[in-house]
Short mmCIF file of C-alpha atoms in Angstrom, two decimals:
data_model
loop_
_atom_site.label_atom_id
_atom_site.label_comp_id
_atom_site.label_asym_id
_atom_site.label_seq_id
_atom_site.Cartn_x
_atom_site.Cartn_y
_atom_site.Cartn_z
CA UNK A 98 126.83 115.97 111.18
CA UNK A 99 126.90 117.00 107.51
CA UNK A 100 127.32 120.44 107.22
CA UNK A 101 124.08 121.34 105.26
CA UNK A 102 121.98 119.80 107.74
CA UNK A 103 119.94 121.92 110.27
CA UNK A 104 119.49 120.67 113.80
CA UNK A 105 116.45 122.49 114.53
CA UNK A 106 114.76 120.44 111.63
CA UNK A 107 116.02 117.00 112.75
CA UNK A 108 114.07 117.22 116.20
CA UNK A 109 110.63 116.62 115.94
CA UNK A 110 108.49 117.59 118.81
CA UNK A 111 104.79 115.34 119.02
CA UNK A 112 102.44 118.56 118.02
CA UNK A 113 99.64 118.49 120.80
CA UNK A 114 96.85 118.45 117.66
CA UNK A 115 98.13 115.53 116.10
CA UNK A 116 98.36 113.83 119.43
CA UNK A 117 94.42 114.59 120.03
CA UNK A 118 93.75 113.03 116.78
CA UNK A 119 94.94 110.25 116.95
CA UNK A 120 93.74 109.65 120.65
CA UNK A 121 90.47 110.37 119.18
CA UNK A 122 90.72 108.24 116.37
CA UNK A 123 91.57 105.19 119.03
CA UNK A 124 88.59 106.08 121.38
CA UNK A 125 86.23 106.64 118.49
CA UNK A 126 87.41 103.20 116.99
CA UNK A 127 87.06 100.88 121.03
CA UNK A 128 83.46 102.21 120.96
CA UNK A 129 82.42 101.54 117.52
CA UNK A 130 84.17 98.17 118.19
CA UNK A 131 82.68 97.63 121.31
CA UNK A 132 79.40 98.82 120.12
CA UNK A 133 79.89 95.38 117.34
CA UNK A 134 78.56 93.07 120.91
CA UNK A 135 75.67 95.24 121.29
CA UNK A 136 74.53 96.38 117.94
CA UNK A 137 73.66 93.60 115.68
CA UNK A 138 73.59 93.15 112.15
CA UNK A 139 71.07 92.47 109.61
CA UNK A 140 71.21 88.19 108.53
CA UNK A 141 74.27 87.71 110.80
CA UNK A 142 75.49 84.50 109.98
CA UNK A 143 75.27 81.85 113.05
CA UNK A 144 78.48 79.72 112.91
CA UNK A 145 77.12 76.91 115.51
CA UNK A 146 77.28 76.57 119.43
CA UNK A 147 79.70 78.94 121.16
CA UNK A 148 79.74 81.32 118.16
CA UNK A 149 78.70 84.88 119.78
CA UNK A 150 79.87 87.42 117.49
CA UNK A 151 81.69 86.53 114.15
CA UNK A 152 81.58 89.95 112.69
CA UNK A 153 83.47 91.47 115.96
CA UNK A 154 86.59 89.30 115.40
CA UNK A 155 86.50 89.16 111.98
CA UNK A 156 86.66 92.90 111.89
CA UNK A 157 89.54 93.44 114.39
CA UNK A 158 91.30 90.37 112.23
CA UNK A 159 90.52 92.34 109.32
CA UNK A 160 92.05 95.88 110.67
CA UNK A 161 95.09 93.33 111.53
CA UNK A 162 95.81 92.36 108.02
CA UNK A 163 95.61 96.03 106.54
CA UNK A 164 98.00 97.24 109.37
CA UNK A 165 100.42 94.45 110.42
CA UNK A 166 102.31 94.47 106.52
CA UNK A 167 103.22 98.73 107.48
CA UNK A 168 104.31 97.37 110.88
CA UNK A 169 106.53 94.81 109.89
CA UNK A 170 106.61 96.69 106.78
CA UNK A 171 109.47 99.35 108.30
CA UNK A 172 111.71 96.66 109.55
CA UNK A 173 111.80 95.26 106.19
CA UNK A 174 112.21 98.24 104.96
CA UNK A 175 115.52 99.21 107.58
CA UNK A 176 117.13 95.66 106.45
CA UNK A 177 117.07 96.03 102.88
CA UNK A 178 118.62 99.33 103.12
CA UNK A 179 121.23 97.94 105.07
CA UNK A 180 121.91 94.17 103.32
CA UNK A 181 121.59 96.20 100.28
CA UNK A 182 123.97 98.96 101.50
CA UNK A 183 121.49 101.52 100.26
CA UNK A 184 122.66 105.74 100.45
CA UNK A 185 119.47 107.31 99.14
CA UNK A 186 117.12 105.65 101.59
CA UNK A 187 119.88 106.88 104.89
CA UNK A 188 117.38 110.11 105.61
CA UNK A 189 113.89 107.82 105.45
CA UNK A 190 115.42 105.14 107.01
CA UNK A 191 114.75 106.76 110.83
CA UNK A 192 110.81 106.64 110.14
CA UNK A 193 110.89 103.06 109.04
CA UNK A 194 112.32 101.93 111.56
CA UNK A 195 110.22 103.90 114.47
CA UNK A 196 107.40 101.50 113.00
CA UNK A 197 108.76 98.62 114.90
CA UNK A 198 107.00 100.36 117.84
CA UNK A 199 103.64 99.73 116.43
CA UNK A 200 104.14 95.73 116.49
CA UNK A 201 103.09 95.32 120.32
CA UNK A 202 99.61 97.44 119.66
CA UNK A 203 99.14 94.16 116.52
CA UNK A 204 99.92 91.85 119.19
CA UNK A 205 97.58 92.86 121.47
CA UNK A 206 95.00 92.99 118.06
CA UNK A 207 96.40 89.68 117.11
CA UNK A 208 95.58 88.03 120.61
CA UNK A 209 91.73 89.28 120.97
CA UNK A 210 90.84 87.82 117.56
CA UNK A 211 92.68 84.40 119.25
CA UNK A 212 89.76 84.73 121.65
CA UNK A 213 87.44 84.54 119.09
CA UNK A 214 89.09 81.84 116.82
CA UNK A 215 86.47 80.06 116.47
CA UNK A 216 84.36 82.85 114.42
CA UNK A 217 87.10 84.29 113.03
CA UNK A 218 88.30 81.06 111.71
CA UNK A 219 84.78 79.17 111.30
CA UNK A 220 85.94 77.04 108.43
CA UNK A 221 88.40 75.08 110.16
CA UNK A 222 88.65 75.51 114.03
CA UNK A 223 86.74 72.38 115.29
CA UNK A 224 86.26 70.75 111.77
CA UNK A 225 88.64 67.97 112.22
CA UNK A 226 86.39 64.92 112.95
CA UNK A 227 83.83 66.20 110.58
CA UNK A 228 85.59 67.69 107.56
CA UNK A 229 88.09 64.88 106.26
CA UNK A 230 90.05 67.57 104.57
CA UNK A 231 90.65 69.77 107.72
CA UNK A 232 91.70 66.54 109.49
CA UNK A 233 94.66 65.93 107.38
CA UNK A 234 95.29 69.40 108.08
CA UNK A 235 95.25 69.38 111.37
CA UNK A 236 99.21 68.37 112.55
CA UNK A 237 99.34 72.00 111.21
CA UNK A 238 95.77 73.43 111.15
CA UNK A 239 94.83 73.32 115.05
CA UNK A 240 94.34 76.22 117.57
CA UNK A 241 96.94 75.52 119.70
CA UNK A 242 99.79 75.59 116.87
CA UNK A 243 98.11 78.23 115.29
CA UNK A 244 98.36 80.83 117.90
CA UNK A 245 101.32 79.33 119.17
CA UNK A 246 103.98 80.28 116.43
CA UNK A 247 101.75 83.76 115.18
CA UNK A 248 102.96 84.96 118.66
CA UNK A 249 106.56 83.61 118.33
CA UNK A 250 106.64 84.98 114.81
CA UNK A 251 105.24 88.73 116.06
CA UNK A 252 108.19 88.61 118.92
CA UNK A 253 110.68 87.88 117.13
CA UNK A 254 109.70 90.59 114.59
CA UNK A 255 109.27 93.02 117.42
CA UNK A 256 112.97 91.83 119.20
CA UNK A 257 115.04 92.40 115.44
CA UNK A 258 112.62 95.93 115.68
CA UNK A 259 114.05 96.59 118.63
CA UNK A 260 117.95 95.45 117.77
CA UNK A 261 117.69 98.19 114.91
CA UNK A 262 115.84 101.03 116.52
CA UNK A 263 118.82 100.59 119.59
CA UNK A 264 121.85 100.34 117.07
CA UNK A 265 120.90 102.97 115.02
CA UNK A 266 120.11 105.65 117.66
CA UNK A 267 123.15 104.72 119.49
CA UNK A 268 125.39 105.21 116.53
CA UNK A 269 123.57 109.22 116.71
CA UNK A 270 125.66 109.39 119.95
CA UNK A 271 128.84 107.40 119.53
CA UNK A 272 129.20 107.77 115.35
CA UNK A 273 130.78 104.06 115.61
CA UNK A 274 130.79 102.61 111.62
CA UNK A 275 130.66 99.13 113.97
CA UNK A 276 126.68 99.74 114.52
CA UNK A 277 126.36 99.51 110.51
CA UNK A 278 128.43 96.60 109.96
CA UNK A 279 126.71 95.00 112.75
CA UNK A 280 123.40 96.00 111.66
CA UNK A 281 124.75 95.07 107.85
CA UNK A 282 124.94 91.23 109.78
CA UNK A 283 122.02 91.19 111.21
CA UNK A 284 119.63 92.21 108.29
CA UNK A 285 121.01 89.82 106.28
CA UNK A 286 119.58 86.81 108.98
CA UNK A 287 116.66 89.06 109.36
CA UNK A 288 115.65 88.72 105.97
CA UNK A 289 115.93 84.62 105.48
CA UNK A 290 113.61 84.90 109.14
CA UNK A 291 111.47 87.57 107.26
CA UNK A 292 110.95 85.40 104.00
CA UNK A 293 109.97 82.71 106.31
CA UNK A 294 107.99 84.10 108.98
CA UNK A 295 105.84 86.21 106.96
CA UNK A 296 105.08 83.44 104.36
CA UNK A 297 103.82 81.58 107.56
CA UNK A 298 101.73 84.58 108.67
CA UNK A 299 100.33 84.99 105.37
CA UNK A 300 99.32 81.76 105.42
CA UNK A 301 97.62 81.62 108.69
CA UNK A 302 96.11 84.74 108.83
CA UNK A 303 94.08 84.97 105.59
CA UNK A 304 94.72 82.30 103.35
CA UNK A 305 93.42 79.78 106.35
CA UNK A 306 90.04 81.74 106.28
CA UNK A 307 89.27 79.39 103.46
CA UNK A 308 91.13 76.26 104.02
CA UNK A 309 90.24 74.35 101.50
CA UNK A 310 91.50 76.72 99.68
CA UNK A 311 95.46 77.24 98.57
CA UNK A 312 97.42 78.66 96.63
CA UNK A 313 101.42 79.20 96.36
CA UNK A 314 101.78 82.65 95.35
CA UNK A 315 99.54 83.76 98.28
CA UNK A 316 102.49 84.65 100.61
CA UNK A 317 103.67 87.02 97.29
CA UNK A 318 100.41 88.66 96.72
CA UNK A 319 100.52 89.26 100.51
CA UNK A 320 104.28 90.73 100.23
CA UNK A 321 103.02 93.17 97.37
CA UNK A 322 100.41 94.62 99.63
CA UNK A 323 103.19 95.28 102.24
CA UNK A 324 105.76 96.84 100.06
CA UNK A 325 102.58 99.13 98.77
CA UNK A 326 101.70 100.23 101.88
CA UNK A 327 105.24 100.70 103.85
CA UNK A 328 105.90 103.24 101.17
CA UNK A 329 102.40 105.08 100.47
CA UNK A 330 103.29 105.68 104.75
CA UNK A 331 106.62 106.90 104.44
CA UNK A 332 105.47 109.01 101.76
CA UNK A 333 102.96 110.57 103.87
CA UNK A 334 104.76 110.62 107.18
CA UNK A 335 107.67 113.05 104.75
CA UNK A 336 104.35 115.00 103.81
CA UNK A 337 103.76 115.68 107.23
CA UNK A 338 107.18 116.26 108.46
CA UNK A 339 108.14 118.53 105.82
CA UNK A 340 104.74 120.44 105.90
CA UNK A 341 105.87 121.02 109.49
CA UNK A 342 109.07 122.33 108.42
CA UNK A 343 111.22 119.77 109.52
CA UNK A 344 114.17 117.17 107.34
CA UNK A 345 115.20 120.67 105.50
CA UNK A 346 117.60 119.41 102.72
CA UNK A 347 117.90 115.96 104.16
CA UNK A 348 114.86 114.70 101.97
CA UNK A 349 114.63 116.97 98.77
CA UNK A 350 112.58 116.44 95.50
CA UNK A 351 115.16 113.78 94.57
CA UNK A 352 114.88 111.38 97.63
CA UNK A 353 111.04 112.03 96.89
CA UNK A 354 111.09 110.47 93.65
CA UNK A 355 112.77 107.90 94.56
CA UNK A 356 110.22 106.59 96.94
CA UNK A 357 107.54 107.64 94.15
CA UNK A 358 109.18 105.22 91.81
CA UNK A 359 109.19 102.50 94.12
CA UNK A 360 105.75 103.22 94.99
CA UNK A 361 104.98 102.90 91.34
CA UNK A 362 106.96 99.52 90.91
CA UNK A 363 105.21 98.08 93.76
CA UNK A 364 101.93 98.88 91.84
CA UNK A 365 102.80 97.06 88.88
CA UNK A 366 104.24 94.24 91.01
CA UNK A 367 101.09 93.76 93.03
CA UNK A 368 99.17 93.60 89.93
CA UNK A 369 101.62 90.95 88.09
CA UNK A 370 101.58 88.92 90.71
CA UNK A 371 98.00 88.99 90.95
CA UNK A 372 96.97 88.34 87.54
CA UNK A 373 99.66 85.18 87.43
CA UNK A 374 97.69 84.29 90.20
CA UNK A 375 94.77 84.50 88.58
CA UNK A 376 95.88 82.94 85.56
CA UNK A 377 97.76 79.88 86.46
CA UNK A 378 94.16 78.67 89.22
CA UNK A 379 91.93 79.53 85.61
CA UNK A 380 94.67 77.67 83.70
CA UNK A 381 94.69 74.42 85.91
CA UNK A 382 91.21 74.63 86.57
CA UNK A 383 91.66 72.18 90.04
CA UNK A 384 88.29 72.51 92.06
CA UNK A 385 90.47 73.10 95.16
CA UNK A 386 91.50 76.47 93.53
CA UNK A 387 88.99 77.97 91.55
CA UNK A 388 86.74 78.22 94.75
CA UNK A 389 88.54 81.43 95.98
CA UNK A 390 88.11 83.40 92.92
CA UNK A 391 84.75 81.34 92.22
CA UNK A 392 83.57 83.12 95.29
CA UNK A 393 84.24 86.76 94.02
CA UNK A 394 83.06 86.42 91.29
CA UNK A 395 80.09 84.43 90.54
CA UNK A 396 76.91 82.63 91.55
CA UNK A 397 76.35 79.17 91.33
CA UNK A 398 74.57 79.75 87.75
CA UNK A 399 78.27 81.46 86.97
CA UNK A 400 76.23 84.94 87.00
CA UNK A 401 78.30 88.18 88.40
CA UNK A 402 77.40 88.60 91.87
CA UNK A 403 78.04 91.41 94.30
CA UNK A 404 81.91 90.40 95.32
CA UNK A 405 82.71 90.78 91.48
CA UNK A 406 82.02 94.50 91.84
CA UNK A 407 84.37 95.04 94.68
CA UNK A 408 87.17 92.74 92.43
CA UNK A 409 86.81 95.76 89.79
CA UNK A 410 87.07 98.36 92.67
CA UNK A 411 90.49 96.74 93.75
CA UNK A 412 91.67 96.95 90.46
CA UNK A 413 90.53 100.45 89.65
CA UNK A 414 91.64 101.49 93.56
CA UNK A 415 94.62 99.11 93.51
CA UNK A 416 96.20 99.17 89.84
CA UNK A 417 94.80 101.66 87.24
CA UNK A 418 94.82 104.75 88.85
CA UNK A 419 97.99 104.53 91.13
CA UNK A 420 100.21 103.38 87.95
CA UNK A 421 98.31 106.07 85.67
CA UNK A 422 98.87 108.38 87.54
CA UNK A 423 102.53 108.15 88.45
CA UNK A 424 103.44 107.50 85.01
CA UNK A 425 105.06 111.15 84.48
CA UNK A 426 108.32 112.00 86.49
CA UNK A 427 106.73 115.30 87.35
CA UNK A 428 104.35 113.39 89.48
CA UNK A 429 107.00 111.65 91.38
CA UNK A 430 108.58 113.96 92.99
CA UNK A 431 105.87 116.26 93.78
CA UNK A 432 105.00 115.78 97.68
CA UNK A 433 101.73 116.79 97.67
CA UNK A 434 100.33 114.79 94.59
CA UNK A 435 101.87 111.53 95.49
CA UNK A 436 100.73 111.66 99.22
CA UNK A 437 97.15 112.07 97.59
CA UNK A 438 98.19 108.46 95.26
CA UNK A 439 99.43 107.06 98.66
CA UNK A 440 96.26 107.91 100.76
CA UNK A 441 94.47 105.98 97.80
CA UNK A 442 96.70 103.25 98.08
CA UNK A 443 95.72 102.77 101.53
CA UNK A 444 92.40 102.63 100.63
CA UNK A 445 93.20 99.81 98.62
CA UNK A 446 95.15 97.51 101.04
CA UNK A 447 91.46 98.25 103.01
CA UNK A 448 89.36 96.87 100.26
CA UNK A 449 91.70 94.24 99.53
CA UNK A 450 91.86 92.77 102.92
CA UNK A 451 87.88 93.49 102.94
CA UNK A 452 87.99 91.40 99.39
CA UNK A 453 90.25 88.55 101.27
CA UNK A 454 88.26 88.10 104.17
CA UNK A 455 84.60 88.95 103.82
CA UNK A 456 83.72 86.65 101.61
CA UNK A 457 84.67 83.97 103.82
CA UNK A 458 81.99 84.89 106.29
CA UNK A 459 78.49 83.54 105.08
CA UNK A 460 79.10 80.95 102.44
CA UNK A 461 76.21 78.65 101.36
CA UNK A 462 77.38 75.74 99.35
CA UNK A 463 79.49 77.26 96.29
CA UNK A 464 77.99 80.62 96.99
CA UNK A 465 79.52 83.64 99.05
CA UNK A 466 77.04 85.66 100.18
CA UNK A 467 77.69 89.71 99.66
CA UNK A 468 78.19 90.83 103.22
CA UNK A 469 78.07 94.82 103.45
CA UNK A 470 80.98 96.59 105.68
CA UNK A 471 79.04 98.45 108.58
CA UNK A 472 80.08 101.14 110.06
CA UNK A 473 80.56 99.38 113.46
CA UNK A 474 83.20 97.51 111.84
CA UNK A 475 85.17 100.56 110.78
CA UNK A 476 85.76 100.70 114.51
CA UNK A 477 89.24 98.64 114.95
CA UNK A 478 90.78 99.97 111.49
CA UNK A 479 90.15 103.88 113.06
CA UNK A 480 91.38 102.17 116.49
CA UNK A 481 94.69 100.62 115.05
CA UNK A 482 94.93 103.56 112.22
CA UNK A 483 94.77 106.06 115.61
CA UNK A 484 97.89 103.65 117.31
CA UNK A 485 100.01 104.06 114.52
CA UNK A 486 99.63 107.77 114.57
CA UNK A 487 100.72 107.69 118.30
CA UNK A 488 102.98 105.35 118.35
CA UNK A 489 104.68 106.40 115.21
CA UNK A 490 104.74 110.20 116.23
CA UNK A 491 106.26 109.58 119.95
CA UNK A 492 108.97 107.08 118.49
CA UNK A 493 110.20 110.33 116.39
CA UNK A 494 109.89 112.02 118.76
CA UNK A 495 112.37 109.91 120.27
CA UNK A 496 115.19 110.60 118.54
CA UNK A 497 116.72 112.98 115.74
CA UNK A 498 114.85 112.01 112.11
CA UNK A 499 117.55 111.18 110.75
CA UNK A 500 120.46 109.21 111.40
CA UNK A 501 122.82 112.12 111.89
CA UNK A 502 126.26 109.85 112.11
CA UNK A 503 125.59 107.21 109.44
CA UNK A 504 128.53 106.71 107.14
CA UNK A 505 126.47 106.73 104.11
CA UNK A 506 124.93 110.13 104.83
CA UNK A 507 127.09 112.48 102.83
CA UNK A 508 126.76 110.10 100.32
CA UNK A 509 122.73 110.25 100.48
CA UNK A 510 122.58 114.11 100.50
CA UNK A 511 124.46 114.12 97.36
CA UNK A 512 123.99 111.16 95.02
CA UNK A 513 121.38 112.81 92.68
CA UNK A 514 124.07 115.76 92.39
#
């Protein structure tokens, strides 16, 4: 172990309080999403015979998109740094990849909105023989394919998880270099199946909401919203570890700013790839494409409606503030400020997945009805938001928070020297 390193601070010990919240946060978020089957809302939408309650599933589907990207999100994360054969990222790494443990609680998520495919996925699921796009689609587009290769994909996420986690804490007991070169290997596959599997998931998950709709860069704008929100978490879970005393010198002000500035280039990335988006559907102007952004932004006599307000939240929430505000260097590598930028960039993955899916849920014609979020539906993002918590805290507590025998950790204590 390097020599400026304090034991005591590597071992982190699941405080009882921040167990209890988190519990609570779960319980809180099962009732409020139980309480979605007996608590109606005002002009639900009836999707046809054998639809019972669209808003439930769409809701837990919903939670599943905002928290799914920081789930898969750390293993990503853990592979770069090692295809990339990363130092300063050696002392965050342990956190990112404790978030593998969080995959089987989106599993389970993933497989109750499969019992209510049907709302959930309205557009399509049983539209073959009467939409004569959807049947073309449907070698691809069909229930049993669907949740078919979303579970493979979720497994095999949660097995390379797994390989990581296991060769990374073993190397903490046996300080064999052969657990990095192997891990060096294995990252490199993991990110061809990662490029692959997640374009797939992005695909399915939200962009089939509207299937008619499509558009190429989809899986990208997806990616950006992942990258956002794996760091605005690590930069929170350092908040909280260092506010408890714990990492010591192992994550200073310089390993900080570092995950500040990638913070801030993810900003800017999410909003490139969103306006090129944007630009190249307005640009081609096919009917097939404009509908999604048609949708969010005007009526059928082209007037603003509601979902154009929430497009300028996103923006504000999404873009304007977070790159604003982590403009100066100062900013960067001040803890406290930029876990305050990262709570708000959670926010934002929220109201863009609210933005994504919502508007999918009453549409009349070329018109997306406004649906309000209720506070029932807050019930599964408290619920999964509670999960992480636990599962997140009792993985580090697991193992030491860092990766005391990693040949690149000298290196990472002392690169900004």
């Amino acid at each position: 172990m390097a020599a400026n390193l304090e034991q005591d601070k590597l071992k982190f010990e699941f405080p009882a309080r921040l167990k209890q919240i988190s519990l609570a946060l779960i319980a809180v978020g099962l009732v409020l999403t139980v309480a979605q089957i007996f608590v109606p809302w005002h002009g639900q939408a009836d999707h046809g015979e054998g639809s019972h309650n669209p808003r439930l599933f769409l809701s837990i589907l919903m939670a599943v998109l905002v928290f799914l990207p920081v789930a898969v999100g750390g293993i990503y994360f853990t592979a770069l740094h090692h295809a990339s054969g990363a130092a300063w990222s050696v002392t965050v790494r342990r956190i990112a990849e404790s978030y593998f443990w969080f995959l089987p609680v989106i599993l389970l998520a993933l497989i109750a909105v499969f019992f209510g495919l049907g709302d959930a996925y309205h557009h399509w699921v049983g539209k073959a023989e009467s939409d004569h796009l959807i049947h073309w689609k449907a070698p691809y587009l069909n229930e049993a394919f669907f949740i078919g290769r979303n579970l493979v994909i979720v497994v095999l996420w949660i097995l390379f998880g797994f390989l990581f986690w296991k060769k990374s804490t073993a190397q903490d007991n046996d300080g064999k270099v052969s657990h990095t070169k192997s891990m060096i290997k294995w990252s490199a596959g993991f990110l061809v199946l990662f490029g692959l599997t997640f374009s797939v998931s992005s695909w399915d998950l939200s962009m089939s909401l509207e299937p008619h709709w499509f558009s190429t860069m989809w899986a990208v704008y997806i990616f950006a919203g992942l990258a956002l929100t794996t760091f605005a978490s690590l930069i929170l879970w350092v908040n909280y570890l260092k506010g408890r005393g714990l990492l010591g010198d192992a994550v200073n002000e310089n390993h900080i700013h570092d995950l500040g500035k990638y913070l801030w280039g993810h900003t800017i990335f999410w909003a490139y790839i969103g306006i090129c988006q944007y630009l190249l559907i307005w640009y081609a102007h096919i009917p097939e494409e404009t509908y999604f952004y048609n949708n969010r932004l005007f009526t059928g006599d082209m007037s603003y409606n509601a979902w154009a307000w929430v497009s300028v939240l996103l923006l504000v929430v999404r873009f304007f503030i977070p790159f604003f505000a982590l403009l100066k260097r100062e900013n960067k590598r001040n803890i406290k400020f930029l876990s305050a930028i990262a709570w708000l960039v959670i926010v934002g993955q929220i109201v863009d997945m609210y933005w994504v899916a919502y508007p999918s849920l009453d549409v009349e014609g070329d018109t997306a009805h406004f649906v309000m979020f209720s506070w029932q539906e807050l019930g599964p993002l408290l619920a999964l938001g509670g999960a992480f918590i636990f599962v997140v805290g009792s993985a580090l507590s697991r193992a030491n928070l860092v990766p005391v025998k990693d040949p690149k950790l000298e290196e990472c204590l002392h690169m900004h020297h």
